[in-house]
Amino acid sequence: MADLAVILGDLAAESQVADALVAGLDEAGWARPTPAPGWTVAHQIAHLAWTDGKALIAARRPRRWQAEVENLLRIGEAYADRGAAEGAAEPPEQLLARWRAGRAELAEALAAVPEGAKLPWYGPPMSAASMATARMMETWAHGQDLADALGVVREPSGRLWHIARFGTRTRDFAYKLHSLAPPPGQFRVELAAPDGVTWAFGPEDAEGRLTGSALDFCLVVTQRRHPDDTDLVATGGQVREWLGIAQAFAGPPGAGRAPGQFV
């Protein structure tokens, strides 16, 4: 069983990494474009703050969630972009302060969720531990956008384990987003962790296999790198198909990144 306290601690650490990337930026830095089309550094932080706010509603006021779903259906695919644009229009110091306060409040709310309770979300309902992992996945992914925009290389850490595990557990979700039937069997995923050990997911005797670095796998399942630009090795056509559509985050199918974009 996932340890919520550990995940929340790692989420706080990952948030601080992203926070440190933007805390000292001037206005020009906040306005710098990122790899997400149309999104600046400010949009990235605004999106994190916006999504934390939605997760807070799910954790503390789940009966209000249906109104969030109806709002999504009314606005359509521009839903998240609109939230990011509204936040990006704030003064940077105000936006940063709001994100800091919001993520702290969300951590408190998730820690208080009764064991076994499921929280509503845009995808399948999630436990508090899964919600915290999803928030860390998004924080790390958008932190990668910040790092790419600012020309910073982040040091990978053991916190990637949460994202790698989440990436394997959302395999079938990615297929359903593309109106495809998930493969009947599980895949075996073996990843080289930052400290040199191997993280393994799935049955050892699975026909479909994926090997490579944990960092590259996390970059692919969060659509921050194209599979062709990674060291991942897929055995079996179904595994290669999965890499082409893998998506650990909720929402419509993402466009990902182009081959060679960061080479």
Tab-separated table of C-alpha atoms in Angstrom:
chain	number	residue	atom	x	y	z
A	1	MET	CA	0.000	0.000	0.000
A	2	ALA	CA	1.301	3.475	-0.910
A	3	ASP	CA	2.506	5.605	2.019
A	4	LEU	CA	0.677	8.918	1.680
A	5	ALA	CA	3.049	10.743	4.026
A	6	VAL	CA	6.054	9.719	1.917
A	7	ILE	CA	4.353	10.784	-1.298
A	8	LEU	CA	3.360	14.149	0.158
A	9	GLY	CA	6.928	14.700	1.303
A	10	ASP	CA	8.249	13.917	-2.153
A	11	LEU	CA	5.590	16.151	-3.712
A	12	ALA	CA	6.750	19.022	-1.498
A	13	ALA	CA	10.358	18.406	-2.538
A	14	GLU	CA	9.445	18.296	-6.244
A	15	SER	CA	7.423	21.479	-5.887
A	16	GLN	CA	10.391	23.205	-4.324
A	17	VAL	CA	12.590	22.241	-7.274
A	18	ALA	CA	10.158	23.944	-9.672
A	19	ASP	CA	9.746	26.862	-7.270
A	20	ALA	CA	13.503	27.453	-7.216
A	21	LEU	CA	13.571	27.661	-11.017
A	22	VAL	CA	11.226	30.646	-11.099
A	23	ALA	CA	11.634	32.394	-7.738
A	24	GLY	CA	14.414	34.698	-8.906
A	25	LEU	CA	13.117	35.494	-12.387
A	26	ASP	CA	12.414	39.015	-13.577
A	27	GLU	CA	9.360	39.890	-15.676
A	28	ALA	CA	11.125	38.904	-18.877
A	29	GLY	CA	11.914	35.514	-17.392
A	30	TRP	CA	8.297	34.920	-16.440
A	31	ALA	CA	7.278	35.842	-19.991
A	32	ARG	CA	9.744	33.441	-21.610
A	33	PRO	CA	8.119	30.867	-23.943
A	34	THR	CA	8.200	27.201	-22.932
A	35	PRO	CA	7.942	24.070	-25.119
A	36	ALA	CA	4.162	24.010	-24.589
A	37	PRO	CA	2.790	26.051	-27.525
A	38	GLY	CA	1.480	29.409	-26.379
A	39	TRP	CA	2.542	28.890	-22.774
A	40	THR	CA	5.098	31.052	-20.997
A	41	VAL	CA	6.836	30.326	-17.712
A	42	ALA	CA	3.945	32.132	-16.017
A	43	HIS	CA	1.415	29.859	-17.732
A	44	GLN	CA	3.239	26.805	-16.384
A	45	ILE	CA	3.075	27.991	-12.770
A	46	ALA	CA	-0.483	29.222	-13.240
A	47	HIS	CA	-1.504	25.777	-14.489
A	48	LEU	CA	0.029	24.090	-11.453
A	49	ALA	CA	-1.787	26.511	-9.141
A	50	TRP	CA	-5.045	26.044	-11.065
A	51	THR	CA	-4.853	22.251	-10.947
A	52	ASP	CA	-3.970	22.265	-7.251
A	53	GLY	CA	-7.120	24.317	-6.749
A	54	LYS	CA	-9.219	21.759	-8.612
A	55	ALA	CA	-7.668	18.935	-6.574
A	56	LEU	CA	-8.518	20.855	-3.404
A	57	ILE	CA	-12.170	20.924	-4.461
A	58	ALA	CA	-12.050	17.158	-5.050
A	59	ALA	CA	-10.510	16.575	-1.611
A	60	ARG	CA	-12.608	18.959	0.489
A	61	ARG	CA	-15.822	19.551	-1.443
A	62	PRO	CA	-16.399	16.467	-3.622
A	63	ARG	CA	-20.114	17.241	-3.888
A	64	ARG	CA	-19.148	20.295	-5.947
A	65	TRP	CA	-17.255	18.195	-8.457
A	66	GLN	CA	-20.176	17.719	-10.804
A	67	ALA	CA	-20.186	21.489	-11.347
A	68	GLU	CA	-16.509	21.248	-12.383
A	69	VAL	CA	-17.356	18.530	-14.883
A	70	GLU	CA	-20.196	20.602	-16.296
A	71	ASN	CA	-17.873	23.580	-16.610
A	72	LEU	CA	-15.372	21.418	-18.490
A	73	LEU	CA	-18.072	20.188	-20.867
A	74	ARG	CA	-19.257	23.740	-21.461
A	75	ILE	CA	-15.804	25.170	-22.213
A	76	GLY	CA	-14.329	22.138	-23.959
A	77	GLU	CA	-10.650	21.549	-24.687
A	78	ALA	CA	-9.778	25.179	-23.879
A	79	TYR	CA	-10.667	24.534	-20.222
A	80	ALA	CA	-7.118	24.131	-18.889
A	81	ASP	CA	-5.672	26.741	-21.253
A	82	ARG	CA	-8.174	29.306	-20.015
A	83	GLY	CA	-7.223	28.639	-16.403
A	84	ALA	CA	-3.526	28.984	-17.223
A	85	ALA	CA	-4.086	32.229	-19.140
A	86	GLU	CA	-6.043	33.788	-16.287
A	87	GLY	CA	-3.303	32.965	-13.804
A	88	ALA	CA	-0.520	34.083	-16.131
A	89	ALA	CA	-2.104	37.549	-16.226
A	90	GLU	CA	-1.433	38.014	-12.502
A	91	PRO	CA	1.703	39.822	-11.271
A	92	PRO	CA	4.418	37.128	-10.945
A	93	GLU	CA	4.923	37.637	-7.204
A	94	GLN	CA	1.176	37.265	-6.611
A	95	LEU	CA	0.974	34.139	-8.775
A	96	LEU	CA	3.950	32.534	-7.040
A	97	ALA	CA	2.529	33.294	-3.598
A	98	ARG	CA	-0.831	31.816	-4.619
A	99	TRP	CA	0.780	28.634	-5.881
A	100	ARG	CA	2.796	28.248	-2.688
A	101	ALA	CA	-0.246	28.735	-0.471
A	102	GLY	CA	-2.429	26.485	-2.598
A	103	ARG	CA	-0.056	23.549	-2.706
A	104	ALA	CA	0.401	23.726	1.084
A	105	GLU	CA	-3.363	23.742	1.585
A	106	LEU	CA	-3.788	20.823	-0.789
A	107	ALA	CA	-1.189	18.766	1.100
A	108	GLU	CA	-3.118	19.322	4.335
A	109	ALA	CA	-6.384	18.365	2.664
A	110	LEU	CA	-4.994	15.161	1.143
A	111	ALA	CA	-3.458	14.127	4.472
A	112	ALA	CA	-6.917	14.411	6.033
A	113	VAL	CA	-8.754	12.259	3.467
A	114	PRO	CA	-10.157	9.136	5.192
A	115	GLU	CA	-8.365	5.919	4.289
A	116	GLY	CA	-10.142	4.106	1.479
A	117	ALA	CA	-11.980	7.201	0.231
A	118	LYS	CA	-11.929	7.956	-3.497
A	119	LEU	CA	-11.690	11.475	-4.843
A	120	PRO	CA	-13.464	12.510	-8.053
A	121	TRP	CA	-11.301	13.649	-10.954
A	122	TYR	CA	-11.331	14.280	-14.698
A	123	GLY	CA	-10.210	10.706	-15.206
A	124	PRO	CA	-11.049	7.770	-12.924
A	125	PRO	CA	-11.631	8.525	-9.199
A	126	MET	CA	-8.434	8.329	-7.151
A	127	SER	CA	-7.286	7.691	-3.604
A	128	ALA	CA	-5.502	10.493	-1.778
A	129	ALA	CA	-2.185	8.735	-2.438
A	130	SER	CA	-2.904	8.503	-6.159
A	131	MET	CA	-3.973	12.147	-6.241
A	132	ALA	CA	-0.733	13.185	-4.522
A	133	THR	CA	1.223	11.078	-7.017
A	134	ALA	CA	-0.650	12.664	-9.908
A	135	ARG	CA	0.173	16.109	-8.551
A	136	MET	CA	3.835	15.163	-8.298
A	137	MET	CA	3.778	13.793	-11.833
A	138	GLU	CA	2.373	17.074	-13.152
A	139	THR	CA	4.697	19.186	-11.025
A	140	TRP	CA	7.696	17.277	-12.327
A	141	ALA	CA	6.443	17.412	-15.930
A	142	HIS	CA	5.777	21.144	-15.907
A	143	GLY	CA	9.043	21.597	-14.071
A	144	GLN	CA	10.666	19.972	-17.106
A	145	ASP	CA	9.016	22.572	-19.324
A	146	LEU	CA	10.446	25.275	-17.066
A	147	ALA	CA	13.894	23.718	-17.138
A	148	ASP	CA	13.815	23.413	-20.939
A	149	ALA	CA	12.720	27.034	-21.297
A	150	LEU	CA	15.407	28.291	-18.930
A	151	GLY	CA	18.207	26.065	-20.224
A	152	VAL	CA	18.549	24.175	-16.939
A	153	VAL	CA	19.377	20.471	-16.586
A	154	ARG	CA	17.702	18.966	-13.531
A	155	GLU	CA	19.356	16.167	-11.607
A	156	PRO	CA	17.045	13.107	-11.604
A	157	SER	CA	16.150	11.737	-8.181
A	158	GLY	CA	14.553	8.705	-6.598
A	159	ARG	CA	11.260	10.600	-6.643
A	160	LEU	CA	10.939	9.459	-10.250
A	161	TRP	CA	9.802	6.085	-8.888
A	162	HIS	CA	6.374	7.492	-8.125
A	163	ILE	CA	6.035	8.848	-11.656
A	164	ALA	CA	7.339	5.652	-13.263
A	165	ARG	CA	4.854	3.569	-11.295
A	166	PHE	CA	2.053	5.985	-12.163
A	167	GLY	CA	3.075	5.809	-15.813
A	168	THR	CA	2.712	2.030	-15.897
A	169	ARG	CA	-0.591	2.119	-14.015
A	170	THR	CA	-2.105	4.584	-16.508
A	171	ARG	CA	-1.329	2.440	-19.545
A	172	ASP	CA	-4.934	1.399	-20.154
A	173	PHE	CA	-6.148	4.969	-19.556
A	174	ALA	CA	-3.994	6.135	-22.480
A	175	TYR	CA	-5.529	3.523	-24.779
A	176	LYS	CA	-9.040	4.556	-23.800
A	177	LEU	CA	-8.231	8.216	-24.507
A	178	HIS	CA	-7.509	7.139	-28.081
A	179	SER	CA	-10.645	4.940	-28.263
A	180	LEU	CA	-8.463	1.838	-28.455
A	181	ALA	CA	-8.828	-1.450	-26.618
A	182	PRO	CA	-5.968	-1.967	-24.127
A	183	PRO	CA	-3.839	-5.078	-24.649
A	184	PRO	CA	-5.176	-8.030	-22.644
A	185	GLY	CA	-1.946	-8.728	-20.778
A	186	GLN	CA	0.428	-6.590	-18.730
A	187	PHE	CA	3.827	-5.459	-19.951
A	188	ARG	CA	7.125	-5.915	-18.146
A	189	VAL	CA	8.856	-2.574	-17.577
A	190	GLU	CA	12.451	-2.548	-16.284
A	191	LEU	CA	14.003	0.845	-15.663
A	192	ALA	CA	17.453	1.978	-14.594
A	193	ALA	CA	16.948	4.254	-11.598
A	194	PRO	CA	19.115	7.329	-10.945
A	195	ASP	CA	21.059	5.436	-8.255
A	196	GLY	CA	21.773	2.506	-10.570
A	197	VAL	CA	19.265	-0.027	-9.239
A	198	THR	CA	16.506	-1.485	-11.419
A	199	TRP	CA	12.854	-0.628	-10.945
A	200	ALA	CA	10.619	-3.392	-12.284
A	201	PHE	CA	6.879	-3.313	-12.944
A	202	GLY	CA	4.690	-6.079	-14.341
A	203	PRO	CA	5.134	-9.861	-14.549
A	204	GLU	CA	8.576	-11.238	-15.354
A	205	ASP	CA	7.191	-13.580	-18.009
A	206	ALA	CA	5.262	-10.912	-19.948
A	207	GLU	CA	5.717	-11.058	-23.727
A	208	GLY	CA	5.760	-7.290	-24.111
A	209	ARG	CA	8.807	-5.703	-22.513
A	210	LEU	CA	10.219	-2.210	-22.121
A	211	THR	CA	13.680	-1.340	-20.859
A	212	GLY	CA	15.635	1.883	-20.476
A	213	SER	CA	16.290	4.672	-18.022
A	214	ALA	CA	13.649	5.740	-15.525
A	215	LEU	CA	14.242	9.348	-16.528
A	216	ASP	CA	13.489	8.704	-20.195
A	217	PHE	CA	10.415	6.634	-19.352
A	218	CYS	CA	9.038	9.441	-17.177
A	219	LEU	CA	9.744	11.953	-19.941
A	220	VAL	CA	7.773	9.823	-22.404
A	221	VAL	CA	4.729	9.060	-20.234
A	222	THR	CA	4.438	12.783	-19.413
A	223	GLN	CA	4.957	13.577	-23.138
A	224	ARG	CA	8.005	15.778	-22.510
A	225	ARG	CA	10.161	13.825	-24.971
A	226	HIS	CA	9.403	11.835	-28.093
A	227	PRO	CA	10.186	8.118	-27.682
A	228	ASP	CA	12.643	8.287	-30.593
A	229	ASP	CA	14.819	10.667	-28.581
A	230	THR	CA	15.179	8.329	-25.601
A	231	ASP	CA	17.060	5.157	-24.711
A	232	LEU	CA	13.871	3.142	-24.298
A	233	VAL	CA	13.826	-0.267	-26.002
A	234	ALA	CA	10.428	-1.823	-26.704
A	235	THR	CA	10.009	-5.528	-27.401
A	236	GLY	CA	6.735	-6.247	-29.175
A	237	GLY	CA	4.497	-4.153	-31.389
A	238	GLN	CA	2.018	-3.499	-28.608
A	239	VAL	CA	4.693	-1.926	-26.417
A	240	ARG	CA	5.836	0.313	-29.277
A	241	GLU	CA	2.217	1.322	-29.830
A	242	TRP	CA	1.876	2.206	-26.145
A	243	LEU	CA	4.946	4.430	-26.223
A	244	GLY	CA	3.360	6.388	-29.050
A	245	ILE	CA	0.229	7.178	-27.050
A	246	ALA	CA	1.416	6.968	-23.413
A	247	GLN	CA	-0.121	9.717	-21.292
A	248	ALA	CA	-0.061	9.816	-17.499
A	249	PHE	CA	-2.065	13.036	-17.180
A	250	ALA	CA	-5.825	13.552	-17.467
A	251	GLY	CA	-7.434	15.453	-20.307
A	252	PRO	CA	-7.681	14.945	-24.068
A	253	PRO	CA	-4.825	13.227	-25.932
A	254	GLY	CA	-1.749	15.440	-25.799
A	255	ALA	CA	0.332	16.432	-28.809
A	256	GLY	CA	3.581	15.584	-27.027
A	257	ARG	CA	6.935	16.724	-28.371
A	258	ALA	CA	8.364	16.335	-31.860
A	259	PRO	CA	11.223	13.951	-32.658
A	260	GLY	CA	14.549	15.764	-32.448
A	261	GLN	CA	13.040	18.789	-30.707
A	262	PHE	CA	15.584	18.697	-27.896
A	263	VAL	CA	18.504	16.994	-29.626
